[in-house]
Structures are given as structure tokens and as C-alpha cells.
Amino acid sequence: MSDCGCRSYTQNATENLGTFAGIRKKIHERQQTSVVSRDNMAKKRTRKAVEEEEEPQTPAAPTGFTPPLTRDSDVPVKKKLKKKWTNKQRVLVFGSRGIGYRERHLMENLRALMPHSRREVKKQKRDDLRIINEIAEMKNCNKCIYFEMKKKKDFYMWISQVPNGPSIKFLVLNVHTMGELKMTGNCLRGARPLLSFDPQFNEPHWAVMKELFIQTFGIPNYHPRSQPFHDHVYTFTIVDGKIWFRNFEILGADGKLSEIGPRFVLNPIKVFAGSFGGETLWQNPNYISPNLMRSMVKKNMMGKYIQRRQQKDWNAKRGPAGMIGDPINEIFQTEADDE
């Protein structure tokens, strides 16, 4: 029994050794096949690289060569590079409470003509003007056009560079909006305007206003909301110490123009060093406030009333017209004899 048990054990051990040897052989074969496949892939890659190097390069087009008008569908389209918007001027345009309908329409016209403008709700009259600097900074604006109305009669406009100044205060006269004028001219929304200035803007205080007008009304180049061409022109003309604003459409290269609107007149009052205040750099010596003009008119009317009253009193002192006569006539008047 012992001999049989030893024989069976030896047989099982030899069978197990045979199976282990077969497994090792299979693992070795798989490793060799993976190495061969890697070598083949490397050879293929090198062949592709060699073929790409051996491909003939297309000759460069000559300088005078013009590309064909048609394009093959396989040719990739070259993307145009977007030009940068560097002059990032933003203008805050809003007004105070109490402005009339015509002044509100003028404000809307300016917003439509200026794609780089921002909106804001109306400001309370009792608030200080310096608050506008904080509002402009929150709106990320560096220029501001502010409209205010006093006594429901006097219309003022502020143009300021936020937050350090300068700023200019104007009295606005003869306001006519686009809807009111109904002119024949027209321009594309967002088109960049040309700015035309009177030769008198070369004087120092006028030069400050000119530079502020350029930075405020001029639309920056490559602005996202602007159009890349010019089809209208703003004119700033000085007449009798006042600035006349007009907006014209450019009809052609020959210089023909057609008015679009709006139109208004700016009477400059003061130029301040700061934004909405500060030191006064220049003051208009010919400016007369509307309150003073109204008081002068009332005084003239009061003078007419006083003159009329004096004439009436003098007529009353003269007496009736029949009492006035020749005093010598009384000498020849005699009493009748009593019979």
C-alpha cells in the first residue's frame, strides 16, 4: 500500500510540473508578440514621418498673384482677426426729476445717437450733484451728460469728465427733437459721426469745451455696438457767444448734406476744474440768468403801468374841456337890466 501511495504522489507532481511549464511558455509567447507589435507600430510611424518629409512642398504664390474668385470646398476659411476696442469711453446720460416732455425726448435722441451711452433713473433734485460721480463709477462710465430743470422753465445741461473733471454747465435754448422736426435726413443706428468745429474753438476756454465734446460725442473705434463707417456729421458752430448744435446726413462725396436732428443751442455759463463743482476756471461775462431777464421784463412792464397812471392823473387835473377858454371874455359880460 505504501508503494502505491508513493507512485500516485510522484505522478501528480510530474503532471503539475508539466502544467506550470505550459503556462510559462504561453506567457513568454505573449510577451514576444507584444514586443513585435510595438516594433511594427514604431516602424509604421517612422514611415509616415518619412513620407510627410518626402512630400513636395507647394511653391509660394508670387507677389502679383491674385487669388481666384471661387473657392474650393476643401480649402479652409481664414478667420478674420477681431480688432481690439481700445478707447473704452462710456457716457452716462440721464436727468433730474421735473424735466418736460421735450427735454426728455432730446435726452432719448442723444442716447439713440450714442451707442456707447448708459442709462440711469432720474435723480432727486434735493440730492447733491457730487453723487453723480459715484453713480457714474458704479456704471463704469468716465463721461457724463446730466440734464436738470429749474422752475419748470430753465433747462440746463452738464458735461463732465468723471471723477476728476473738468465740467461745463450750459443753458440749453431752442430745443427741437427729431420727432418734432421730421427732417428728410437719415442715418444708420450706431454709425460713427464726424465732428466739425468752428474755427473760434482755438481760444483757450473754447478749446477745453472742444476736447470734452470730442471725448463725449465721438463714438470709439471698434465699439461693439457701433458701425464701421461714417454717414453723418455733428457741427458745433459759435454764433453770438453760443454753441449751435446740428446733425446732418452725408449724402455724397460732393459735400451735400441733409439735416437729421435734433437741434439745440448751448449757452456756456461756467467751466469748473472738478467734476460737477470745484474751482471756476472760466465764467461767461455776457451770460444773463433767466431769473434776471424775467425781472427786467417785469420792471419794463411796471414802468409802462406807472406811466399810464401818471397820464391819467394829469388828465384829471386839467378839468373839463368846456372850462378852458379865453379869460378876457369875462370883461365884456354884463348883467341884464331889470325892468
mmCIF file of C-alpha atoms in Angstrom:
data_model
loop_
_atom_site.group_PDB
_atom_site.id
_atom_site.type_symbol
_atom_site.label_atom_id
_atom_site.label_comp_id
_atom_site.label_asym_id
_atom_site.label_seq_id
_atom_site.Cartn_x
_atom_site.Cartn_y
_atom_site.Cartn_z
ATOM 1 C CA MET A 1 0.000 0.000 0.000
ATOM 2 C CA SER A 2 2.846 2.298 0.689
ATOM 3 C CA ASP A 3 4.380 1.723 -2.728
ATOM 4 C CA CYS A 4 1.139 2.585 -4.449
ATOM 5 C CA GLY A 5 0.758 5.814 -2.451
ATOM 6 C CA CYS A 6 4.264 6.963 -3.353
ATOM 7 C CA ARG A 7 3.685 6.252 -7.043
ATOM 8 C CA SER A 8 0.450 8.286 -7.156
ATOM 9 C CA TYR A 9 2.073 11.239 -5.435
ATOM 10 C CA THR A 10 5.002 11.275 -7.869
ATOM 11 C CA GLN A 11 2.630 11.039 -10.838
ATOM 12 C CA ASN A 12 0.611 14.070 -9.589
ATOM 13 C CA ALA A 13 3.763 16.123 -9.055
ATOM 14 C CA THR A 14 5.024 15.426 -12.564
ATOM 15 C CA GLU A 15 1.625 16.368 -14.039
ATOM 16 C CA ASN A 16 1.614 19.691 -12.080
ATOM 17 C CA LEU A 17 5.138 20.493 -13.249
ATOM 18 C CA GLY A 18 4.028 19.910 -16.818
ATOM 19 C CA THR A 19 1.107 22.326 -16.486
ATOM 20 C CA PHE A 20 3.286 25.039 -14.919
ATOM 21 C CA ALA A 21 5.783 24.725 -17.733
ATOM 22 C CA GLY A 22 2.988 25.137 -20.291
ATOM 23 C CA ILE A 23 1.705 28.275 -18.588
ATOM 24 C CA ARG A 24 5.174 29.831 -18.532
ATOM 25 C CA LYS A 25 5.610 29.029 -22.212
ATOM 26 C CA LYS A 26 2.319 30.749 -23.114
ATOM 27 C CA ILE A 27 3.228 33.883 -21.095
ATOM 28 C CA HIS A 28 6.597 34.058 -22.845
ATOM 29 C CA GLU A 29 4.955 33.789 -26.272
ATOM 30 C CA ARG A 30 2.501 36.599 -25.463
ATOM 31 C CA GLN A 31 5.334 38.883 -24.343
ATOM 32 C CA GLN A 32 7.202 38.242 -27.582
ATOM 33 C CA THR A 33 4.106 39.012 -29.696
ATOM 34 C CA SER A 34 3.538 42.340 -27.824
ATOM 35 C CA VAL A 35 7.154 43.365 -28.419
ATOM 36 C CA VAL A 36 6.833 42.556 -32.135
ATOM 37 C CA SER A 37 3.628 44.608 -32.417
ATOM 38 C CA ARG A 38 5.306 47.588 -30.738
ATOM 39 C CA ASP A 39 8.211 47.386 -33.161
ATOM 40 C CA ASN A 40 5.810 47.253 -36.094
ATOM 41 C CA MET A 41 3.923 50.359 -34.833
ATOM 42 C CA ALA A 42 7.186 52.263 -34.451
ATOM 43 C CA LYS A 43 8.168 51.289 -37.980
ATOM 44 C CA LYS A 44 4.801 52.472 -39.339
ATOM 45 C CA ARG A 45 5.136 55.819 -37.563
ATOM 46 C CA THR A 46 8.616 56.338 -38.921
ATOM 47 C CA ARG A 47 7.361 55.515 -42.426
ATOM 48 C CA LYS A 48 4.585 58.085 -42.157
ATOM 49 C CA ALA A 49 7.027 60.720 -40.940
ATOM 50 C CA VAL A 50 9.373 59.913 -43.816
ATOM 51 C CA GLU A 51 6.532 60.107 -46.349
ATOM 52 C CA GLU A 52 5.457 63.507 -44.962
ATOM 53 C CA GLU A 53 9.015 64.775 -45.244
ATOM 54 C CA GLU A 54 9.316 63.454 -48.799
ATOM 55 C CA GLU A 55 6.067 65.170 -49.907
ATOM 56 C CA PRO A 56 6.824 68.065 -52.263
ATOM 57 C CA GLN A 57 6.045 71.496 -50.784
ATOM 58 C CA THR A 58 3.727 73.761 -52.778
ATOM 59 C CA PRO A 59 5.566 76.806 -54.100
ATOM 60 C CA ALA A 60 4.620 80.192 -52.631
ATOM 61 C CA ALA A 61 2.391 82.378 -54.717
ATOM 62 C CA PRO A 62 4.135 85.288 -56.444
ATOM 63 C CA THR A 63 3.626 88.824 -55.156
ATOM 64 C CA GLY A 64 1.452 89.857 -58.108
ATOM 65 C CA PHE A 65 -0.721 86.744 -57.893
ATOM 66 C CA THR A 66 -4.448 87.354 -57.411
ATOM 67 C CA PRO A 67 -6.464 84.545 -55.787
ATOM 68 C CA PRO A 68 -9.377 83.092 -57.756
ATOM 69 C CA LEU A 69 -12.870 84.370 -57.157
ATOM 70 C CA THR A 70 -14.172 80.876 -56.466
ATOM 71 C CA ARG A 71 -13.014 78.780 -53.562
ATOM 72 C CA ASP A 72 -12.847 75.027 -53.309
ATOM 73 C CA SER A 73 -14.897 73.474 -50.519
ATOM 74 C CA ASP A 74 -11.818 71.681 -49.162
ATOM 75 C CA VAL A 75 -9.834 74.893 -48.674
ATOM 76 C CA PRO A 76 -10.147 76.087 -45.046
ATOM 77 C CA VAL A 77 -11.561 79.562 -44.497
ATOM 78 C CA LYS A 78 -9.186 82.010 -42.844
ATOM 79 C CA LYS A 79 -10.757 83.617 -39.811
ATOM 80 C CA LYS A 80 -10.519 87.382 -39.626
ATOM 81 C CA LEU A 81 -8.825 88.658 -36.530
ATOM 82 C CA LYS A 82 -11.072 90.825 -34.375
ATOM 83 C CA LYS A 83 -9.598 94.252 -33.893
ATOM 84 C CA LYS A 84 -9.345 95.479 -30.355
ATOM 85 C CA TRP A 85 -11.565 98.141 -28.826
ATOM 86 C CA THR A 86 -9.002 100.269 -27.007
ATOM 87 C CA ASN A 87 -10.714 103.649 -26.495
ATOM 88 C CA LYS A 88 -13.293 102.498 -23.945
ATOM 89 C CA GLN A 89 -15.285 105.686 -23.454
ATOM 90 C CA ARG A 90 -18.661 105.227 -21.763
ATOM 91 C CA VAL A 91 -21.077 108.131 -21.270
ATOM 92 C CA LEU A 92 -23.785 108.237 -18.612
ATOM 93 C CA VAL A 93 -26.833 110.125 -19.962
ATOM 94 C CA PHE A 94 -29.681 110.854 -17.549
ATOM 95 C CA GLY A 95 -31.632 113.732 -15.994
ATOM 96 C CA SER A 96 -33.312 115.025 -12.870
ATOM 97 C CA ARG A 97 -36.940 114.803 -11.885
ATOM 98 C CA GLY A 98 -39.176 117.547 -13.259
ATOM 99 C CA ILE A 99 -37.867 117.767 -16.841
ATOM 100 C CA GLY A 100 -40.506 118.328 -19.525
ATOM 101 C CA TYR A 101 -41.560 116.076 -22.369
ATOM 102 C CA ARG A 102 -39.477 117.943 -24.957
ATOM 103 C CA GLU A 103 -36.337 117.755 -22.843
ATOM 104 C CA ARG A 104 -36.962 114.046 -22.214
ATOM 105 C CA HIS A 105 -37.261 113.418 -25.952
ATOM 106 C CA LEU A 106 -33.978 115.283 -26.505
ATOM 107 C CA MET A 107 -32.316 113.009 -23.955
ATOM 108 C CA GLU A 108 -33.671 109.935 -25.764
ATOM 109 C CA ASN A 109 -32.405 111.279 -29.111
ATOM 110 C CA LEU A 110 -28.894 111.655 -27.731
ATOM 111 C CA ARG A 111 -28.994 108.122 -26.328
ATOM 112 C CA ALA A 112 -30.038 106.785 -29.730
ATOM 113 C CA LEU A 113 -27.182 108.634 -31.448
ATOM 114 C CA MET A 114 -24.579 107.448 -28.904
ATOM 115 C CA PRO A 115 -24.254 103.630 -28.725
ATOM 116 C CA HIS A 116 -21.576 103.997 -26.029
ATOM 117 C CA SER A 117 -24.058 105.649 -23.620
ATOM 118 C CA ARG A 118 -25.512 104.172 -20.444
ATOM 119 C CA ARG A 119 -28.899 104.780 -18.794
ATOM 120 C CA GLU A 120 -29.826 105.660 -15.237
ATOM 121 C CA VAL A 121 -33.046 106.546 -13.413
ATOM 122 C CA LYS A 122 -33.887 110.187 -12.690
ATOM 123 C CA LYS A 123 -32.104 111.862 -9.810
ATOM 124 C CA GLN A 124 -33.842 113.666 -6.988
ATOM 125 C CA LYS A 125 -33.486 117.452 -7.068
ATOM 126 C CA ARG A 126 -32.546 117.717 -3.415
ATOM 127 C CA ASP A 127 -29.528 115.399 -3.826
ATOM 128 C CA ASP A 128 -26.073 116.891 -4.205
ATOM 129 C CA LEU A 129 -24.520 116.896 -7.671
ATOM 130 C CA ARG A 130 -21.401 115.151 -6.335
ATOM 131 C CA ILE A 131 -23.462 111.952 -6.030
ATOM 132 C CA ILE A 132 -23.391 111.730 -9.838
ATOM 133 C CA ASN A 133 -19.674 110.855 -9.661
ATOM 134 C CA GLU A 134 -20.455 107.778 -7.560
ATOM 135 C CA ILE A 135 -23.309 106.773 -9.892
ATOM 136 C CA ALA A 136 -21.019 107.054 -12.914
ATOM 137 C CA GLU A 137 -18.330 104.951 -11.250
ATOM 138 C CA MET A 138 -20.873 102.242 -10.434
ATOM 139 C CA LYS A 139 -21.969 102.275 -14.083
ATOM 140 C CA ASN A 140 -18.298 102.096 -15.183
ATOM 141 C CA CYS A 141 -18.606 105.435 -17.058
ATOM 142 C CA ASN A 142 -15.891 108.080 -17.395
ATOM 143 C CA LYS A 143 -18.089 110.790 -19.008
ATOM 144 C CA CYS A 144 -21.495 112.143 -18.006
ATOM 145 C CA ILE A 145 -24.249 114.248 -19.584
ATOM 146 C CA TYR A 146 -26.730 115.410 -16.961
ATOM 147 C CA PHE A 147 -29.938 117.383 -17.627
ATOM 148 C CA GLU A 148 -31.753 119.387 -14.984
ATOM 149 C CA MET A 149 -34.791 121.649 -14.998
ATOM 150 C CA LYS A 150 -35.389 124.589 -12.646
ATOM 151 C CA LYS A 151 -38.769 126.271 -12.067
ATOM 152 C CA LYS A 152 -40.135 124.174 -14.956
ATOM 153 C CA LYS A 153 -38.748 126.838 -17.308
ATOM 154 C CA ASP A 154 -34.946 126.844 -17.286
ATOM 155 C CA PHE A 155 -33.220 123.830 -18.879
ATOM 156 C CA TYR A 156 -29.549 123.190 -18.041
ATOM 157 C CA MET A 157 -27.057 120.605 -19.274
ATOM 158 C CA TRP A 158 -23.850 119.452 -17.544
ATOM 159 C CA ILE A 159 -20.999 117.744 -19.414
ATOM 160 C CA SER A 160 -18.350 116.342 -17.098
ATOM 161 C CA GLN A 161 -15.358 114.041 -17.037
ATOM 162 C CA VAL A 162 -15.755 111.706 -14.092
ATOM 163 C CA PRO A 163 -14.342 111.786 -11.446
ATOM 164 C CA ASN A 164 -11.608 114.462 -11.655
ATOM 165 C CA GLY A 165 -13.117 116.973 -14.075
ATOM 166 C CA PRO A 166 -13.295 119.363 -15.813
ATOM 167 C CA SER A 167 -17.017 120.017 -16.111
ATOM 168 C CA ILE A 168 -19.059 122.612 -18.009
ATOM 169 C CA LYS A 169 -22.529 123.951 -17.297
ATOM 170 C CA PHE A 170 -24.728 125.130 -20.199
ATOM 171 C CA LEU A 171 -28.101 126.782 -20.525
ATOM 172 C CA VAL A 172 -29.999 124.948 -23.281
ATOM 173 C CA LEU A 173 -32.118 127.075 -25.636
ATOM 174 C CA ASN A 174 -34.267 126.467 -28.740
ATOM 175 C CA VAL A 175 -34.666 122.701 -28.307
ATOM 176 C CA HIS A 176 -36.106 120.794 -31.310
ATOM 177 C CA THR A 177 -36.207 116.982 -31.289
ATOM 178 C CA MET A 178 -36.118 114.502 -34.185
ATOM 179 C CA GLY A 179 -39.813 113.688 -33.932
ATOM 180 C CA GLU A 180 -40.727 117.352 -33.914
ATOM 181 C CA LEU A 181 -38.605 118.386 -36.895
ATOM 182 C CA LYS A 182 -39.355 115.436 -39.235
ATOM 183 C CA MET A 183 -36.352 116.197 -41.414
ATOM 184 C CA THR A 184 -35.548 114.305 -44.622
ATOM 185 C CA GLY A 185 -32.115 113.159 -43.442
ATOM 186 C CA ASN A 186 -31.463 109.702 -42.013
ATOM 187 C CA CYS A 187 -28.530 107.695 -40.697
ATOM 188 C CA LEU A 188 -27.855 104.130 -39.634
ATOM 189 C CA ARG A 189 -28.176 103.412 -35.935
ATOM 190 C CA GLY A 190 -24.746 103.086 -34.342
ATOM 191 C CA ALA A 191 -22.800 104.698 -37.204
ATOM 192 C CA ARG A 192 -19.803 106.773 -36.152
ATOM 193 C CA PRO A 193 -20.190 110.539 -36.748
ATOM 194 C CA LEU A 194 -17.708 113.107 -37.990
ATOM 195 C CA LEU A 195 -17.249 116.123 -35.696
ATOM 196 C CA SER A 196 -16.987 119.565 -37.289
ATOM 197 C CA PHE A 197 -15.965 122.567 -35.164
ATOM 198 C CA ASP A 198 -15.953 126.295 -35.757
ATOM 199 C CA PRO A 199 -12.510 127.981 -36.131
ATOM 200 C CA GLN A 200 -13.247 130.023 -32.985
ATOM 201 C CA PHE A 201 -12.722 126.873 -30.877
ATOM 202 C CA ASN A 202 -8.967 127.573 -30.917
ATOM 203 C CA GLU A 203 -9.301 130.010 -27.997
ATOM 204 C CA PRO A 204 -8.359 128.550 -24.567
ATOM 205 C CA HIS A 205 -11.793 128.208 -22.934
ATOM 206 C CA TRP A 206 -13.369 127.084 -26.216
ATOM 207 C CA ALA A 207 -10.568 124.516 -26.659
ATOM 208 C CA VAL A 208 -11.491 122.881 -23.331
ATOM 209 C CA MET A 209 -15.112 122.592 -24.499
ATOM 210 C CA LYS A 210 -13.986 121.202 -27.862
ATOM 211 C CA GLU A 211 -11.910 118.440 -26.270
ATOM 212 C CA LEU A 212 -14.765 117.497 -23.951
ATOM 213 C CA PHE A 213 -17.189 117.388 -26.908
ATOM 214 C CA ILE A 214 -14.810 115.116 -28.844
ATOM 215 C CA GLN A 215 -14.457 112.640 -25.990
ATOM 216 C CA THR A 216 -18.188 112.678 -25.195
ATOM 217 C CA PHE A 217 -19.968 112.733 -28.568
ATOM 218 C CA GLY A 218 -17.298 110.858 -30.536
ATOM 219 C CA ILE A 219 -18.035 107.107 -30.772
ATOM 220 C CA PRO A 220 -14.911 104.991 -30.043
ATOM 221 C CA ASN A 221 -13.451 102.969 -32.888
ATOM 222 C CA TYR A 222 -14.319 99.228 -32.955
ATOM 223 C CA HIS A 223 -17.045 99.705 -30.337
ATOM 224 C CA PRO A 224 -19.201 96.531 -30.185
ATOM 225 C CA ARG A 225 -22.434 98.462 -30.834
ATOM 226 C CA SER A 226 -21.030 100.794 -33.494
ATOM 227 C CA GLN A 227 -20.899 100.507 -37.277
ATOM 228 C CA PRO A 228 -17.505 100.760 -39.028
ATOM 229 C CA PHE A 229 -18.306 103.738 -41.275
ATOM 230 C CA HIS A 230 -19.341 107.406 -41.199
ATOM 231 C CA ASP A 231 -22.652 108.566 -42.646
ATOM 232 C CA HIS A 232 -23.456 111.713 -40.621
ATOM 233 C CA VAL A 233 -21.678 114.721 -39.135
ATOM 234 C CA TYR A 234 -22.134 116.809 -35.977
ATOM 235 C CA THR A 235 -21.486 120.537 -36.373
ATOM 236 C CA PHE A 236 -20.604 122.828 -33.457
ATOM 237 C CA THR A 237 -20.838 126.475 -34.548
ATOM 238 C CA ILE A 238 -20.226 129.539 -32.361
ATOM 239 C CA VAL A 239 -22.653 132.424 -33.006
ATOM 240 C CA ASP A 240 -23.049 135.371 -30.568
ATOM 241 C CA GLY A 241 -21.106 133.513 -27.893
ATOM 242 C CA LYS A 242 -23.394 130.458 -28.063
ATOM 243 C CA ILE A 243 -22.785 126.963 -29.468
ATOM 244 C CA TRP A 244 -25.250 125.820 -32.134
ATOM 245 C CA PHE A 245 -25.528 122.016 -32.468
ATOM 246 C CA ARG A 246 -26.726 120.420 -35.708
ATOM 247 C CA ASN A 247 -26.755 116.836 -37.031
ATOM 248 C CA PHE A 248 -26.542 116.277 -40.812
ATOM 249 C CA GLU A 249 -26.591 113.230 -43.061
ATOM 250 C CA ILE A 250 -23.754 112.934 -45.605
ATOM 251 C CA LEU A 251 -25.460 112.385 -48.965
ATOM 252 C CA GLY A 252 -22.357 112.037 -51.105
ATOM 253 C CA ALA A 253 -18.698 112.788 -51.622
ATOM 254 C CA ASP A 254 -19.559 116.154 -53.185
ATOM 255 C CA GLY A 255 -20.437 117.559 -49.748
ATOM 256 C CA LYS A 256 -24.225 117.580 -49.926
ATOM 257 C CA LEU A 257 -25.896 117.392 -46.531
ATOM 258 C CA SER A 258 -29.394 116.797 -45.230
ATOM 259 C CA GLU A 259 -30.351 117.645 -41.651
ATOM 260 C CA ILE A 260 -31.470 114.833 -39.358
ATOM 261 C CA GLY A 261 -31.897 116.465 -35.947
ATOM 262 C CA PRO A 262 -32.024 117.134 -33.087
ATOM 263 C CA ARG A 263 -31.004 120.777 -32.872
ATOM 264 C CA PHE A 264 -30.354 122.946 -29.844
ATOM 265 C CA VAL A 265 -28.274 125.923 -28.678
ATOM 266 C CA LEU A 266 -25.847 125.801 -25.732
ATOM 267 C CA ASN A 267 -25.111 128.980 -23.810
ATOM 268 C CA PRO A 268 -21.971 128.305 -21.700
ATOM 269 C CA ILE A 269 -22.131 129.550 -18.110
ATOM 270 C CA LYS A 270 -19.036 128.279 -16.261
ATOM 271 C CA VAL A 271 -16.118 125.877 -16.645
ATOM 272 C CA PHE A 272 -15.202 124.097 -13.405
ATOM 273 C CA ALA A 273 -11.913 122.390 -12.573
ATOM 274 C CA GLY A 274 -13.617 119.457 -10.832
ATOM 275 C CA SER A 275 -16.483 117.175 -11.734
ATOM 276 C CA PHE A 276 -19.793 118.982 -11.022
ATOM 277 C CA GLY A 277 -18.068 121.649 -8.962
ATOM 278 C CA GLY A 278 -14.702 122.883 -7.828
ATOM 279 C CA GLU A 279 -12.686 125.929 -8.776
ATOM 280 C CA THR A 280 -14.133 128.142 -11.521
ATOM 281 C CA LEU A 281 -11.714 128.210 -14.467
ATOM 282 C CA TRP A 282 -13.806 130.469 -16.714
ATOM 283 C CA GLN A 283 -17.082 132.372 -16.420
ATOM 284 C CA ASN A 284 -19.091 133.823 -19.269
ATOM 285 C CA PRO A 285 -19.146 137.632 -18.817
ATOM 286 C CA ASN A 286 -22.079 138.027 -21.239
ATOM 287 C CA TYR A 287 -24.302 135.488 -19.540
ATOM 288 C CA ILE A 288 -27.577 136.770 -18.085
ATOM 289 C CA SER A 289 -29.537 134.361 -15.919
ATOM 290 C CA PRO A 290 -33.168 133.680 -16.873
ATOM 291 C CA ASN A 291 -34.336 134.993 -13.487
ATOM 292 C CA LEU A 292 -32.664 138.340 -14.127
ATOM 293 C CA MET A 293 -34.148 138.527 -17.618
ATOM 294 C CA ARG A 294 -37.645 137.868 -16.282
ATOM 295 C CA SER A 295 -37.221 140.518 -13.573
ATOM 296 C CA MET A 296 -36.089 143.047 -16.207
ATOM 297 C CA VAL A 297 -39.178 142.311 -18.291
ATOM 298 C CA LYS A 298 -41.392 142.790 -15.242
ATOM 299 C CA LYS A 299 -39.719 146.102 -14.464
ATOM 300 C CA ASN A 300 -40.340 147.308 -18.021
ATOM 301 C CA MET A 301 -43.977 146.348 -17.756
ATOM 302 C CA MET A 302 -44.192 148.057 -14.362
ATOM 303 C CA GLY A 303 -42.740 151.244 -15.867
ATOM 304 C CA LYS A 304 -45.451 151.247 -18.511
ATOM 305 C CA TYR A 305 -48.090 150.937 -15.797
ATOM 306 C CA ILE A 306 -46.625 153.859 -13.822
ATOM 307 C CA GLN A 307 -46.523 155.997 -16.946
ATOM 308 C CA ARG A 308 -50.157 155.186 -17.696
ATOM 309 C CA ARG A 309 -51.203 156.133 -14.151
ATOM 310 C CA GLN A 310 -49.340 159.437 -14.349
ATOM 311 C CA GLN A 311 -51.056 160.300 -17.611
ATOM 312 C CA LYS A 312 -54.424 159.551 -16.042
ATOM 313 C CA ASP A 313 -53.737 161.792 -13.040
ATOM 314 C CA TRP A 314 -52.601 164.675 -15.251
ATOM 315 C CA ASN A 315 -55.772 164.427 -17.311
ATOM 316 C CA ALA A 316 -57.864 164.604 -14.133
ATOM 317 C CA LYS A 317 -56.109 167.793 -13.007
ATOM 318 C CA ARG A 318 -56.796 169.559 -16.271
ATOM 319 C CA GLY A 319 -60.551 169.590 -15.610
ATOM 320 C CA PRO A 320 -63.410 169.507 -18.162
ATOM 321 C CA ALA A 321 -62.787 170.713 -21.667
ATOM 322 C CA GLY A 322 -65.545 173.453 -21.506
ATOM 323 C CA MET A 323 -63.912 175.337 -18.612
ATOM 324 C CA ILE A 324 -60.807 176.019 -20.602
ATOM 325 C CA GLY A 325 -61.165 179.291 -22.610
ATOM 326 C CA ASP A 326 -60.009 182.873 -23.018
ATOM 327 C CA PRO A 327 -60.167 184.760 -19.631
ATOM 328 C CA ILE A 328 -60.657 188.129 -21.442
ATOM 329 C CA ASN A 329 -64.161 187.120 -22.485
ATOM 330 C CA GLU A 330 -65.397 187.727 -18.928
ATOM 331 C CA ILE A 331 -64.780 191.549 -19.223
ATOM 332 C CA PHE A 332 -67.492 192.057 -21.813
ATOM 333 C CA GLN A 333 -70.130 190.052 -19.967
ATOM 334 C CA THR A 334 -72.796 192.436 -18.453
ATOM 335 C CA GLU A 335 -75.843 191.731 -16.413
ATOM 336 C CA ALA A 336 -79.249 192.376 -17.963
ATOM 337 C CA ASP A 337 -81.290 195.419 -16.646
ATOM 338 C CA ASP A 338 -84.288 194.604 -14.510
ATOM 339 C CA GLU A 339 -87.418 196.233 -15.828
#
